[in-house]
Amino acid sequence: MKNKLSKSTAKGIRSFLNTFLHIDANSSSCITLFQPKAPKELSKFRRGK
């Protein structure tokens, strides 16, 4: 039972993080004053490539 719970939790976390990365990759603003360069791996989550 514990394995099933942890697997479903891992799937939920993975889904949440993928959604967050899609939103972050397509946003044009930054909360902080300094906006660092985005990593190249983030480009696979962008809508317009």
mmCIF file with all atom_site columns, C-alpha atoms in Angstrom:
data_model
loop_
_atom_site.group_PDB
_atom_site.id
_atom_site.type_symbol
_atom_site.label_atom_id
_atom_site.label_alt_id
_atom_site.label_comp_id
_atom_site.label_asym_id
_atom_site.label_entity_id
_atom_site.label_seq_id
_atom_site.pdbx_PDB_ins_code
_atom_site.Cartn_x
_atom_site.Cartn_y
_atom_site.Cartn_z
_atom_site.occupancy
_atom_site.B_iso_or_equiv
_atom_site.pdbx_formal_charge
_atom_site.auth_seq_id
_atom_site.auth_comp_id
_atom_site.auth_asym_id
_atom_site.auth_atom_id
_atom_site.pdbx_PDB_model_num
ATOM 1  C CA . MET A 1 1  ? 0.000  0.000  0.000   1.00 0.00 ? 1  MET A CA 1
ATOM 2  C CA . LYS A 1 2  ? 2.820  2.373  0.847   1.00 0.00 ? 2  LYS A CA 1
ATOM 3  C CA . ASN A 1 3  ? 4.421  1.906  -2.599  1.00 0.00 ? 3  ASN A CA 1
ATOM 4  C CA . LYS A 1 4  ? 1.159  2.758  -4.378  1.00 0.00 ? 4  LYS A CA 1
ATOM 5  C CA . LEU A 1 5  ? 0.728  5.883  -2.309  1.00 0.00 ? 5  LEU A CA 1
ATOM 6  C CA . SER A 1 6  ? 4.248  7.078  -2.993  1.00 0.00 ? 6  SER A CA 1
ATOM 7  C CA . LYS A 1 7  ? 3.930  6.350  -6.726  1.00 0.00 ? 7  LYS A CA 1
ATOM 8  C CA . SER A 1 8  ? 0.697  8.303  -6.977  1.00 0.00 ? 8  SER A CA 1
ATOM 9  C CA . THR A 1 9  ? 2.256  11.145 -4.995  1.00 0.00 ? 9  THR A CA 1
ATOM 10 C CA . ALA A 1 10 ? 5.255  11.138 -7.321  1.00 0.00 ? 10 ALA A CA 1
ATOM 11 C CA . LYS A 1 11 ? 2.958  11.282 -10.363 1.00 0.00 ? 11 LYS A CA 1
ATOM 12 C CA . GLY A 1 12 ? 1.089  14.233 -8.879  1.00 0.00 ? 12 GLY A CA 1
ATOM 13 C CA . ILE A 1 13 ? 4.297  16.106 -8.107  1.00 0.00 ? 13 ILE A CA 1
ATOM 14 C CA . ARG A 1 14 ? 5.611  15.389 -11.597 1.00 0.00 ? 14 ARG A CA 1
ATOM 15 C CA . SER A 1 15 ? 2.406  16.692 -13.163 1.00 0.00 ? 15 SER A CA 1
ATOM 16 C CA . PHE A 1 16 ? 2.518  19.853 -11.042 1.00 0.00 ? 16 PHE A CA 1
ATOM 17 C CA . LEU A 1 17 ? 6.165  20.546 -11.904 1.00 0.00 ? 17 LEU A CA 1
ATOM 18 C CA . ASN A 1 18 ? 5.587  19.990 -15.636 1.00 0.00 ? 18 ASN A CA 1
ATOM 19 C CA . THR A 1 19 ? 2.675  22.429 -15.533 1.00 0.00 ? 19 THR A CA 1
ATOM 20 C CA . PHE A 1 20 ? 4.807  24.964 -13.669 1.00 0.00 ? 20 PHE A CA 1
ATOM 21 C CA . LEU A 1 21 ? 7.634  24.586 -16.200 1.00 0.00 ? 21 LEU A CA 1
ATOM 22 C CA . HIS A 1 22 ? 5.222  25.127 -19.110 1.00 0.00 ? 22 HIS A CA 1
ATOM 23 C CA . ILE A 1 23 ? 3.942  28.331 -17.501 1.00 0.00 ? 23 ILE A CA 1
ATOM 24 C CA . ASP A 1 24 ? 7.436  29.538 -16.599 1.00 0.00 ? 24 ASP A CA 1
ATOM 25 C CA . ALA A 1 25 ? 8.908  28.797 -20.039 1.00 0.00 ? 25 ALA A CA 1
ATOM 26 C CA . ASN A 1 26 ? 6.205  30.869 -21.724 1.00 0.00 ? 26 ASN A CA 1
ATOM 27 C CA . SER A 1 27 ? 6.226  33.835 -19.364 1.00 0.00 ? 27 SER A CA 1
ATOM 28 C CA . SER A 1 28 ? 7.978  37.049 -20.302 1.00 0.00 ? 28 SER A CA 1
ATOM 29 C CA . SER A 1 29 ? 8.276  38.652 -16.881 1.00 0.00 ? 29 SER A CA 1
ATOM 30 C CA . CYS A 1 30 ? 10.293 37.919 -13.808 1.00 0.00 ? 30 CYS A CA 1
ATOM 31 C CA . ILE A 1 31 ? 9.524  38.629 -10.149 1.00 0.00 ? 31 ILE A CA 1
ATOM 32 C CA . THR A 1 32 ? 13.062 39.681 -9.295  1.00 0.00 ? 32 THR A CA 1
ATOM 33 C CA . LEU A 1 33 ? 14.996 42.605 -10.751 1.00 0.00 ? 33 LEU A CA 1
ATOM 34 C CA . PHE A 1 34 ? 17.658 40.370 -12.269 1.00 0.00 ? 34 PHE A CA 1
ATOM 35 C CA . GLN A 1 35 ? 16.416 37.860 -14.829 1.00 0.00 ? 35 GLN A CA 1
ATOM 36 C CA . PRO A 1 36 ? 19.006 35.120 -15.354 1.00 0.00 ? 36 PRO A CA 1
ATOM 37 C CA . LYS A 1 37 ? 19.420 33.275 -18.642 1.00 0.00 ? 37 LYS A CA 1
ATOM 38 C CA . ALA A 1 38 ? 17.063 30.336 -19.005 1.00 0.00 ? 38 ALA A CA 1
ATOM 39 C CA . PRO A 1 39 ? 18.693 26.908 -19.298 1.00 0.00 ? 39 PRO A CA 1
ATOM 40 C CA . LYS A 1 40 ? 18.602 25.289 -22.750 1.00 0.00 ? 40 LYS A CA 1
ATOM 41 C CA . GLU A 1 41 ? 16.648 22.328 -21.317 1.00 0.00 ? 41 GLU A CA 1
ATOM 42 C CA . LEU A 1 42 ? 13.735 24.690 -20.636 1.00 0.00 ? 42 LEU A CA 1
ATOM 43 C CA . SER A 1 43 ? 13.221 25.248 -24.379 1.00 0.00 ? 43 SER A CA 1
ATOM 44 C CA . LYS A 1 44 ? 11.482 21.869 -24.776 1.00 0.00 ? 44 LYS A CA 1
ATOM 45 C CA . PHE A 1 45 ? 8.574  23.255 -22.701 1.00 0.00 ? 45 PHE A CA 1
ATOM 46 C CA . ARG A 1 46 ? 8.042  26.352 -24.893 1.00 0.00 ? 46 ARG A CA 1
ATOM 47 C CA . ARG A 1 47 ? 5.078  26.674 -27.214 1.00 0.00 ? 47 ARG A CA 1
ATOM 48 C CA . GLY A 1 48 ? 6.886  28.511 -30.031 1.00 0.00 ? 48 GLY A CA 1
ATOM 49 C CA . LYS A 1 49 ? 10.224 26.921 -30.757 1.00 0.00 ? 49 LYS A CA 1
#
